[in-house]
Tab-separated table of C-alpha atoms in Angstrom:
chain	number	residue	atom	x	y	z
A	1	MET	CA	101.164	143.396	252.804
A	2	ARG	CA	102.491	145.240	255.878
A	3	PRO	CA	101.398	148.818	256.368
A	4	ALA	CA	104.866	150.269	255.799
A	5	LEU	CA	105.136	148.486	252.487
A	6	PHE	CA	101.559	149.554	251.433
A	7	ALA	CA	102.355	153.248	252.159
A	8	ALA	CA	105.410	153.136	249.863
A	9	ALA	CA	103.736	151.397	247.173
A	10	VAL	CA	101.091	154.182	247.024
A	11	ALA	CA	103.518	157.052	247.500
A	12	LEU	CA	105.965	156.170	244.710
A	13	PRO	CA	103.752	156.525	242.003
A	14	LEU	CA	102.495	159.979	243.127
A	15	LEU	CA	106.137	161.142	243.534
A	16	ALA	CA	106.962	160.064	239.987
A	17	ALA	CA	103.953	161.755	238.688
A	18	ALA	CA	104.842	165.129	240.369
A	19	PRO	CA	107.523	166.533	237.976
A	20	ALA	CA	104.866	165.923	234.884
A	21	ARG	CA	102.339	168.186	236.321
A	22	ALA	CA	105.121	170.921	237.042
A	23	ALA	CA	105.973	171.082	233.403
A	24	ASP	CA	103.559	169.666	230.855
A	25	PRO	CA	105.103	167.783	227.866
A	26	VAL	CA	105.713	169.506	224.561
A	27	THR	CA	104.763	167.614	221.784
A	28	VAL	CA	107.260	167.556	218.612
A	29	THR	CA	106.181	165.676	215.475
A	30	ILE	CA	108.991	164.280	213.301
A	31	VAL	CA	108.341	162.898	209.844
A	32	ALA	CA	110.420	160.159	208.414
A	33	LYS	CA	110.878	159.676	204.833
A	34	ARG	CA	113.703	157.980	202.776
A	35	PHE	CA	116.198	159.197	203.487
A	36	GLU	CA	115.702	162.119	206.017
A	37	PHE	CA	113.835	163.145	208.978
A	38	THR	CA	111.937	166.409	209.090
A	39	PRO	CA	112.799	168.843	210.840
A	40	LYS	CA	116.468	167.894	210.813
A	41	GLU	CA	116.949	169.626	214.329
A	42	VAL	CA	114.808	169.980	217.199
A	43	ARG	CA	115.596	172.101	220.335
A	44	LEU	CA	114.527	170.832	223.658
A	45	LYS	CA	115.250	172.234	227.248
A	46	ALA	CA	116.805	170.124	229.759
A	47	GLY	CA	114.213	168.984	232.620
A	48	GLN	CA	111.328	169.637	230.195
A	49	PRO	CA	109.174	166.576	229.348
A	50	VAL	CA	108.674	165.920	225.862
A	51	ARG	CA	106.483	163.643	223.729
A	52	ILE	CA	107.791	162.841	220.340
A	53	VAL	CA	105.641	161.545	217.637
A	54	LEU	CA	107.291	159.826	214.840
A	55	ARG	CA	105.511	159.314	211.556
A	56	SER	CA	106.673	157.554	208.346
A	57	GLU	CA	105.549	158.581	204.882
A	58	ASP	CA	106.840	155.501	203.286
A	59	VAL	CA	108.630	152.396	204.636
A	60	THR	CA	109.438	151.303	208.227
A	61	HIS	CA	112.090	153.668	209.812
A	62	GLY	CA	113.917	153.194	212.978
A	63	PHE	CA	114.618	156.085	215.565
A	64	PHE	CA	117.640	155.453	217.817
A	65	GLN	CA	119.664	157.462	220.271
A	66	ARG	CA	121.235	155.597	223.153
A	67	GLU	CA	121.807	158.537	225.552
A	68	LEU	CA	118.313	159.857	225.487
A	69	GLY	CA	116.964	156.332	225.451
A	70	ILE	CA	115.193	156.667	222.239
A	71	ASP	CA	114.543	153.281	220.577
A	72	ALA	CA	111.521	153.204	218.382
A	73	GLU	CA	110.202	152.269	214.959
A	74	ALA	CA	107.552	153.662	212.763
A	75	THR	CA	105.733	152.232	209.910
A	76	LYS	CA	103.350	154.105	207.346
A	77	GLU	CA	100.465	152.812	209.159
A	78	THR	CA	101.699	152.995	212.862
A	79	PRO	CA	103.432	156.089	214.095
A	80	ALA	CA	105.705	155.719	217.283
A	81	GLU	CA	105.426	157.787	220.326
A	82	ILE	CA	108.178	158.391	222.724
A	83	THR	CA	108.010	160.387	226.004
A	84	LEU	CA	111.235	161.524	227.748
A	85	THR	CA	112.804	164.247	229.694
A	86	PRO	CA	116.187	165.225	228.557
A	87	ALA	CA	118.485	165.604	231.494
A	88	LYS	CA	121.638	166.926	230.135
A	89	PRO	CA	122.325	169.722	227.745
A	90	GLY	CA	124.087	168.586	224.519
A	91	ARG	CA	123.792	167.662	220.891
A	92	TYR	CA	122.173	164.100	220.458
A	93	VAL	CA	122.401	162.660	217.069
A	94	THR	CA	119.440	160.280	216.256
A	95	ILE	CA	119.606	157.741	213.511
A	96	CYS	CA	117.328	155.576	211.449
A	97	ASP	CA	118.619	152.241	212.471
A	98	HIS	CA	116.184	150.121	210.413
A	99	PHE	CA	117.678	149.714	207.103
A	100	CYS	CA	115.394	151.351	204.531
A	101	GLY	CA	117.713	151.474	201.413
A	102	SER	CA	120.520	153.194	199.663
A	103	GLY	CA	120.935	156.552	201.491
A	104	HIS	CA	119.773	154.941	204.894
A	105	GLY	CA	123.302	155.491	206.151
A	106	ASN	CA	122.871	159.155	206.457
A	107	MET	CA	119.473	159.274	207.608
A	108	LYS	CA	119.430	161.208	210.905
A	109	MET	CA	118.426	164.247	212.797
A	110	THR	CA	119.829	166.188	215.932
A	111	PHE	CA	118.103	167.026	219.330
A	112	VAL	CA	119.722	169.984	220.668
A	113	VAL	CA	119.189	170.029	224.576
A	114	GLU	CA	119.725	173.693	225.957
B	1	MET	CA	158.966	134.631	205.877
B	2	ARG	CA	158.340	131.119	206.914
B	3	ASP	CA	156.714	130.090	210.191
B	4	ARG	CA	158.183	127.260	212.034
B	5	ILE	CA	155.748	125.380	214.355
B	6	ASP	CA	155.688	121.999	216.155
B	7	ARG	CA	153.085	120.400	218.455
B	8	ARG	CA	154.261	122.273	221.417
B	9	THR	CA	153.654	125.839	219.980
B	10	PHE	CA	150.607	127.981	220.025
B	11	LEU	CA	148.893	129.591	217.195
B	12	ARG	CA	148.531	133.345	217.119
B	13	ILE	CA	147.314	135.619	214.408
B	14	ALA	CA	150.707	136.795	213.702
B	15	GLY	CA	150.768	138.960	210.717
B	16	LEU	CA	148.233	140.775	208.596
B	17	SER	CA	147.691	143.228	205.927
B	18	LEU	CA	144.805	145.581	205.698
B	19	GLY	CA	143.528	147.023	202.402
B	20	ALA	CA	141.327	146.300	199.630
B	21	GLY	CA	141.800	143.028	201.078
B	22	ALA	CA	143.826	141.865	204.045
B	23	LEU	CA	146.219	139.017	204.041
B	24	TYR	CA	146.556	137.384	207.456
B	25	ARG	CA	149.218	135.215	208.607
B	26	VAL	CA	148.575	132.626	211.371
B	27	GLY	CA	151.929	131.959	212.964
B	28	ALA	CA	153.244	130.134	216.093
B	29	PHE	CA	154.692	131.235	219.316
B	30	ALA	CA	156.425	128.805	221.634
B	31	GLY	CA	156.393	128.664	225.361
B	32	ALA	CA	154.785	126.854	228.315
B	33	GLU	CA	151.439	128.639	227.591
B	34	GLY	CA	151.553	127.521	223.980
B	35	GLN	CA	152.297	123.763	224.939
B	36	ASP	CA	149.171	123.781	227.196
B	37	ALA	CA	147.096	125.540	224.668
B	38	ALA	CA	148.092	123.564	221.816
B	39	ARG	CA	147.253	120.154	223.578
B	40	ALA	CA	143.778	121.676	224.712
B	41	LEU	CA	143.137	123.081	221.210
B	42	GLY	CA	144.107	119.661	219.573
B	43	ARG	CA	141.586	117.965	221.997
B	44	ALA	CA	138.961	120.423	221.069
B	45	THR	CA	139.162	120.496	217.300
B	46	GLY	CA	140.870	117.326	216.687
B	47	GLU	CA	143.109	119.216	214.313
B	48	ALA	CA	146.738	119.709	214.680
B	49	PRO	CA	147.494	123.468	214.607
B	50	ALA	CA	149.540	124.555	211.722
B	51	PRO	CA	150.488	127.898	210.128
B	52	PHE	CA	148.360	129.320	207.291
B	53	THR	CA	147.357	132.523	205.605
B	54	PHE	CA	143.922	133.805	204.844
B	55	VAL	CA	142.530	136.885	203.161
B	56	GLN	CA	139.738	139.343	204.177
B	57	LEU	CA	137.801	141.173	201.271
B	58	SER	CA	135.104	143.485	202.145
B	59	ASP	CA	132.535	145.675	200.743
B	60	PRO	CA	132.688	145.201	196.922
B	61	HIS	CA	129.042	146.550	196.624
B	62	VAL	CA	128.744	144.713	193.269
B	63	GLY	CA	125.974	146.754	191.359
B	64	PHE	CA	126.825	150.076	192.925
B	65	SER	CA	127.061	153.090	190.722
B	66	GLY	CA	127.792	156.633	191.583
B	67	PRO	CA	130.267	159.516	191.684
B	68	PRO	CA	132.587	157.936	194.559
B	69	ASN	CA	133.462	155.143	192.143
B	70	PRO	CA	132.448	155.109	188.428
B	71	THR	CA	134.900	152.138	187.932
B	72	GLY	CA	132.337	149.680	189.374
B	73	THR	CA	133.814	146.268	190.147
B	74	GLN	CA	137.406	146.912	188.931
B	75	ALA	CA	138.899	147.164	192.335
B	76	PHE	CA	137.276	143.941	193.224
B	77	GLU	CA	138.273	142.093	190.212
B	78	ARG	CA	141.927	143.335	190.718
B	79	ALA	CA	142.108	142.272	194.091
B	80	VAL	CA	140.982	138.926	192.968
B	81	ALA	CA	143.624	138.695	190.324
B	82	GLU	CA	146.306	139.825	193.031
B	83	ILE	CA	145.186	137.107	195.543
B	84	ASN	CA	145.482	134.537	192.592
B	85	ALA	CA	149.072	135.856	192.027
B	86	LEU	CA	150.212	135.523	195.637
B	87	PRO	CA	153.331	133.306	195.908
B	88	GLN	CA	151.604	131.468	198.737
B	89	ARG	CA	148.102	130.437	198.033
B	90	PRO	CA	145.957	131.550	200.891
B	91	ASP	CA	143.869	128.647	202.598
B	92	LEU	CA	140.770	130.858	203.008
B	93	VAL	CA	139.054	134.160	201.657
B	94	LEU	CA	136.646	135.597	204.037
B	95	PHE	CA	134.081	138.309	202.800
B	96	THR	CA	132.832	140.610	205.249
B	97	GLY	CA	129.614	141.869	204.052
B	98	ASP	CA	128.014	144.256	201.350
B	99	LEU	CA	128.975	141.804	198.695
B	100	SER	CA	126.123	143.506	196.681
B	101	HIS	CA	124.344	146.595	196.489
B	102	GLU	CA	120.764	146.205	196.836
B	103	SER	CA	118.056	146.977	194.124
B	104	GLU	CA	114.401	146.943	194.431
B	105	LYS	CA	113.897	146.376	190.709
B	106	PRO	CA	112.598	142.801	190.233
B	107	GLY	CA	115.290	140.438	189.873
B	108	GLU	CA	118.064	143.113	189.774
B	109	HIS	CA	119.430	142.264	193.299
B	110	ALA	CA	119.751	138.670	192.439
B	111	ALA	CA	121.567	139.625	189.363
B	112	ARG	CA	124.070	141.571	191.303
B	113	MET	CA	124.504	138.721	193.811
B	114	ALA	CA	125.168	136.482	190.884
B	115	ARG	CA	127.787	138.764	189.412
B	116	PHE	CA	129.428	138.793	192.754
B	117	ARG	CA	129.613	135.095	192.987
B	118	GLU	CA	130.966	135.072	189.421
B	119	ILE	CA	133.868	137.472	190.317
B	120	ALA	CA	134.508	135.675	193.603
B	121	GLY	CA	134.652	132.327	191.866
B	122	ARG	CA	137.698	133.228	189.966
B	123	LEU	CA	139.527	133.045	193.358
B	124	ARG	CA	141.814	130.176	193.057
B	125	VAL	CA	141.595	129.354	196.984
B	126	PRO	CA	140.446	126.105	198.592
B	127	ALA	CA	137.563	127.847	200.444
B	128	MET	CA	135.597	130.998	200.661
B	129	HIS	CA	133.179	132.121	203.317
B	130	ALA	CA	131.059	135.263	203.631
B	131	VAL	CA	128.760	136.957	206.140
B	132	PRO	CA	126.174	139.537	204.666
B	133	GLY	CA	126.190	143.132	205.099
B	134	GLU	CA	123.014	145.274	205.186
B	135	HIS	CA	123.031	146.008	201.569
B	136	ASP	CA	122.879	142.281	200.858
B	137	ALA	CA	120.222	141.338	203.690
B	138	GLY	CA	118.589	144.591	205.153
B	139	LEU	CA	115.675	144.553	202.978
B	140	ASP	CA	114.620	140.843	202.733
B	141	GLY	CA	116.046	139.572	206.135
B	142	GLY	CA	118.806	137.696	204.436
B	143	ALA	CA	116.547	135.480	202.352
B	144	LEU	CA	118.501	136.351	198.979
B	145	PHE	CA	121.750	135.780	200.757
B	146	ARG	CA	120.758	132.446	202.061
B	147	SER	CA	119.575	131.393	198.771
B	148	PHE	CA	123.075	131.948	197.216
B	149	PHE	CA	125.372	131.108	200.223
B	150	GLY	CA	123.311	129.253	202.988
B	151	GLU	CA	123.289	130.198	206.435
B	152	THR	CA	124.245	133.786	207.538
B	153	SER	CA	125.817	132.671	211.000
B	154	TYR	CA	128.042	129.608	211.184
B	155	SER	CA	131.357	128.437	212.324
B	156	PHE	CA	134.238	126.039	211.296
B	157	ASP	CA	137.676	125.128	212.266
B	158	HIS	CA	140.803	125.338	210.284
B	159	LYS	CA	144.134	124.390	211.339
B	160	GLY	CA	143.475	124.838	214.961
B	161	VAL	CA	141.816	128.187	214.499
B	162	HIS	CA	138.080	128.496	215.359
B	163	PHE	CA	136.262	130.747	212.704
B	164	VAL	CA	132.928	132.384	213.485
B	165	ALA	CA	130.858	133.826	210.958
B	166	LEU	CA	128.479	136.199	212.625
B	167	ASP	CA	125.631	137.915	211.074
B	168	ASN	CA	124.639	141.352	212.621
B	169	VAL	CA	122.729	142.933	209.783
B	170	SER	CA	119.659	140.810	208.703
B	171	ARG	CA	117.350	141.444	211.677
B	172	ALA	CA	115.320	144.695	211.522
B	173	LYS	CA	117.783	146.548	213.710
B	174	PRO	CA	121.495	146.076	213.390
B	175	GLU	CA	122.089	143.415	215.982
B	176	VAL	CA	123.127	139.865	216.440
B	177	GLY	CA	119.995	139.002	218.301
B	178	PRO	CA	119.286	136.651	221.315
B	179	GLU	CA	118.909	133.528	219.125
B	180	ARG	CA	122.118	134.059	217.502
B	181	ARG	CA	123.852	135.127	220.878
B	182	ASP	CA	122.694	131.832	222.193
B	183	TRP	CA	124.068	129.740	219.341
B	184	LEU	CA	127.334	131.619	219.757
B	185	ARG	CA	127.279	130.734	223.485
B	186	ARG	CA	126.761	126.782	222.615
B	187	ASP	CA	129.342	127.126	219.779
B	188	LEU	CA	132.036	128.489	221.980
B	189	ALA	CA	131.377	125.965	225.036
B	190	ARG	CA	133.546	123.341	223.697
B	191	PHE	CA	136.668	125.369	223.366
B	192	PRO	CA	139.513	126.113	226.036
B	193	ARG	CA	139.754	129.720	226.938
B	194	THR	CA	143.273	129.515	224.961
B	195	ALA	CA	141.625	128.664	221.721
B	196	PRO	CA	142.423	131.206	218.949
B	197	ILE	CA	139.144	132.414	217.693
B	198	VAL	CA	138.446	134.715	214.786
B	199	VAL	CA	135.043	136.194	214.228
B	200	PHE	CA	134.126	137.797	211.055
B	201	THR	CA	131.148	140.080	210.683
B	202	HIS	CA	129.840	142.990	208.768
B	203	ARG	CA	129.461	145.641	211.267
B	204	PRO	CA	131.804	146.510	214.198
B	205	LEU	CA	130.832	144.810	217.414
B	206	PHE	CA	131.852	147.916	219.530
B	207	ASP	CA	130.647	151.450	219.428
B	208	LEU	CA	133.025	153.001	216.939
B	209	ARG	CA	130.699	155.893	215.831
B	210	PRO	CA	127.065	155.339	216.488
B	211	ASP	CA	125.828	158.282	214.910
B	212	TRP	CA	127.505	157.221	211.710
B	213	GLU	CA	125.851	153.647	212.173
B	214	TRP	CA	129.215	152.183	212.945
B	215	PHE	CA	128.114	150.009	215.746
B	216	THR	CA	126.025	146.863	216.762
B	217	ARG	CA	123.203	147.360	219.190
B	218	ASP	CA	124.208	144.289	221.085
B	219	GLY	CA	127.900	144.328	220.417
B	220	ASP	CA	128.635	144.424	224.104
B	221	GLN	CA	126.813	141.224	224.737
B	222	VAL	CA	128.409	139.410	222.008
B	223	MET	CA	131.940	140.408	223.366
B	224	ALA	CA	131.039	139.435	226.809
B	225	LEU	CA	130.564	135.969	225.357
B	226	LEU	CA	134.088	136.031	223.923
B	227	GLU	CA	135.607	137.915	226.762
B	228	PRO	CA	136.882	134.609	228.515
B	229	PHE	CA	139.137	133.643	225.510
B	230	GLU	CA	142.436	134.751	225.581
B	231	ASN	CA	143.096	135.146	221.762
B	232	VAL	CA	140.243	136.726	219.671
B	233	THR	CA	140.387	138.636	216.455
B	234	VAL	CA	137.369	140.354	215.019
B	235	LEU	CA	137.441	141.125	211.324
B	236	TYR	CA	134.807	143.431	210.073
B	237	GLY	CA	133.810	145.817	207.092
B	238	HIS	CA	131.018	148.355	206.837
B	239	ILE	CA	133.183	151.431	207.754
B	240	HIS	CA	135.046	151.288	204.245
B	241	ARG	CA	138.491	152.324	206.144
B	242	GLU	CA	141.200	150.672	208.194
B	243	ASP	CA	140.713	150.633	211.941
B	244	VAL	CA	142.266	148.813	214.745
B	245	HIS	CA	140.592	148.610	218.295
B	246	ARG	CA	141.790	146.583	221.278
B	247	ALA	CA	139.729	145.781	224.087
B	248	GLY	CA	140.307	143.162	226.657
B	249	HIS	CA	141.693	139.898	224.923
B	250	ALA	CA	140.108	140.923	221.558
B	251	THR	CA	141.492	143.029	218.674
B	252	HIS	CA	138.991	144.306	216.113
B	253	TYR	CA	140.285	145.042	212.614
B	254	ALA	CA	138.460	146.856	209.828
B	255	ALA	CA	139.271	146.239	206.171
B	256	ARG	CA	138.965	148.978	203.489
B	257	SER	CA	136.191	148.854	200.880
B	258	LEU	CA	136.445	147.477	197.301
B	259	ILE	CA	134.150	150.414	196.001
B	260	PHE	CA	134.998	153.741	197.744
B	261	ALA	CA	136.298	154.863	201.081
B	262	PHE	CA	135.013	156.789	204.104
B	263	PRO	CA	136.798	159.661	205.601
B	264	ASP	CA	138.344	159.636	209.146
B	265	PRO	CA	135.387	160.442	211.629
B	266	ALA	CA	137.673	162.228	213.869
B	267	THR	CA	138.504	164.955	211.413
B	268	THR	CA	135.160	164.951	209.506
B	269	PRO	CA	131.771	165.820	210.743
B	270	GLU	CA	129.792	164.157	207.880
B	271	LYS	CA	129.964	160.603	206.731
B	272	LYS	CA	130.471	161.388	202.883
B	273	PRO	CA	132.559	159.207	200.712
B	274	ILE	CA	135.892	160.429	199.710
B	275	PRO	CA	135.375	162.025	196.285
B	276	PHE	CA	136.624	160.054	193.293
B	277	ASP	CA	139.840	161.277	191.782
B	278	PRO	CA	140.505	160.142	188.218
B	279	ALA	CA	144.121	160.563	188.608
B	280	ARG	CA	144.057	158.134	191.471
B	281	PRO	CA	140.893	156.099	190.883
B	282	PHE	CA	141.750	153.531	193.684
B	283	ARG	CA	142.669	156.007	196.268
B	284	ASN	CA	142.245	154.271	199.673
B	285	LEU	CA	141.427	150.911	198.062
B	286	GLY	CA	144.869	149.784	197.737
B	287	LEU	CA	146.701	146.982	199.820
B	288	ARG	CA	149.205	147.384	202.473
B	289	ARG	CA	150.502	145.227	205.266
B	290	LEU	CA	150.685	145.453	208.957
B	291	ASP	CA	152.450	143.208	211.217
B	292	ALA	CA	151.515	142.009	214.538
B	293	ARG	CA	154.236	141.245	217.186
B	294	ARG	CA	154.057	139.596	220.551
B	295	GLU	CA	154.198	141.982	223.463
B	296	GLY	CA	155.808	141.124	226.817
B	297	GLY	CA	152.282	140.580	228.317
B	298	GLY	CA	151.429	137.997	225.654
B	299	GLY	CA	149.338	140.430	223.571
B	300	LEU	CA	149.975	141.668	220.245
B	301	ALA	CA	151.405	144.810	219.018
B	302	ILE	CA	150.256	146.204	215.695
B	303	ALA	CA	152.728	148.307	213.691
B	304	PRO	CA	152.991	149.021	209.861
B	305	THR	CA	155.800	147.384	208.456
B	306	GLU	CA	157.442	146.309	205.063
B	307	VAL	CA	154.975	145.238	202.424
B	308	GLU	CA	155.825	141.963	201.035
B	309	LEU	CA	157.416	142.133	197.617
B	310	THR	CA	154.511	140.806	195.881
B	311	LEU	CA	152.214	143.328	197.505
B	312	ARG	CA	154.539	146.331	197.359
B	313	LYS	CA	153.307	147.519	193.924
B	314	LEU	CA	149.841	147.820	195.532
B	315	SER	CA	150.817	149.634	198.801
B	316	GLY	CA	149.406	152.912	199.915
B	317	THR	CA	147.206	154.917	197.472
B	318	GLU	CA	149.333	154.623	194.367
B	319	GLY	CA	149.530	151.029	193.579
B	320	PHE	CA	146.067	150.513	192.032
B	321	ALA	CA	146.282	153.749	190.046
B	322	GLN	CA	149.233	152.256	188.366
B	323	LEU	CA	147.181	149.387	187.353
B	324	LEU	CA	144.345	151.167	186.066
B	325	ARG	CA	144.467	152.431	182.374
B	326	PRO	CA	142.836	155.923	181.918
B	327	SER	CA	141.051	154.513	178.923
B	328	SER	CA	139.228	151.906	181.005
B	329	LEU	CA	137.409	154.539	183.129
């Protein structure tokens, strides 16, 4: 490896880690249960890292929000964990996208990014 | 109306109706483009292009019971009767999913699927084809559906049109998935770009309203496979209302449900079924017809037009109400 490339390889992870130290992630726990998420609304701050823990109390549930890059699935045995930093204010409706029975079609919650 | 066609003309999906069912007419347009296309298509399918009609039925949810429609399977049964009464017998009936409403009570879902098959079996048409909806296949990966109807994705040719049944519900997530996309790529490979292609599926293959679950995760990848083709029609259900969406060479049509209707997402914040009205029990489940006309650029313009005489009594929201006796509620 040439020296210049080696320096870049070392520096990039440090740069990437810098914002995380400036603002520690907040943790939000969301509980999925046929056919709702609790809480139904979570407020986040743009630029603030967040760690989302999704727990299921019954069957497998999906958790999907394309703009925020959320694409997870939780079973009763295995929670899902998502880390993200919302960039843009707005309301982001997040749905269960793993069919879990009648009522599944309205299983959703909202992240409000301020 | 009768369509004239000879071997030098090219098939187009030339007329359709949307409603509890949708009656489509495949017609013919002549021209240099049509001549080339007809020759190429004949080589690809070994079948001479010819006009025909077919019907789409969607979302009967057999077994569903609830306030949005206490009449159960009546709309479905009436649609079957009306199709049987058409003066021109359709060649095909395509079902675009949610044939049954799931149940976790042992044996109950199978009973509901059998009930669907019994009602559909009354159709006096040469052929029927179906794809599953998530209420048919979401809990068991499509096992029950396959036990009744066979594979969930398949294709066939009919009078010069290539039909593709595409399952986008039986995986854990709402998607077609890489294996079926590979299958579709191979399936389409033998056709010229001018071949008329009809894809029928349950969920929309574009982002109609993702927060209402009106999308397919890999719909854009599916449509990329279809993009080279100049005449693509996608028929789908799931949204329980009419919708027409045009993108590139493809036009996507949603049919109404046979159990209850959803509202217009542009005017309503929540996805709640339109409430049942005893005075108009089949509101928004009626048949109506749209016509597709050729535009200057070769595309199709869709516009409401006069309903065929045999369908006029079912047009709009009043038709089915006239057919339902209050005592049968």
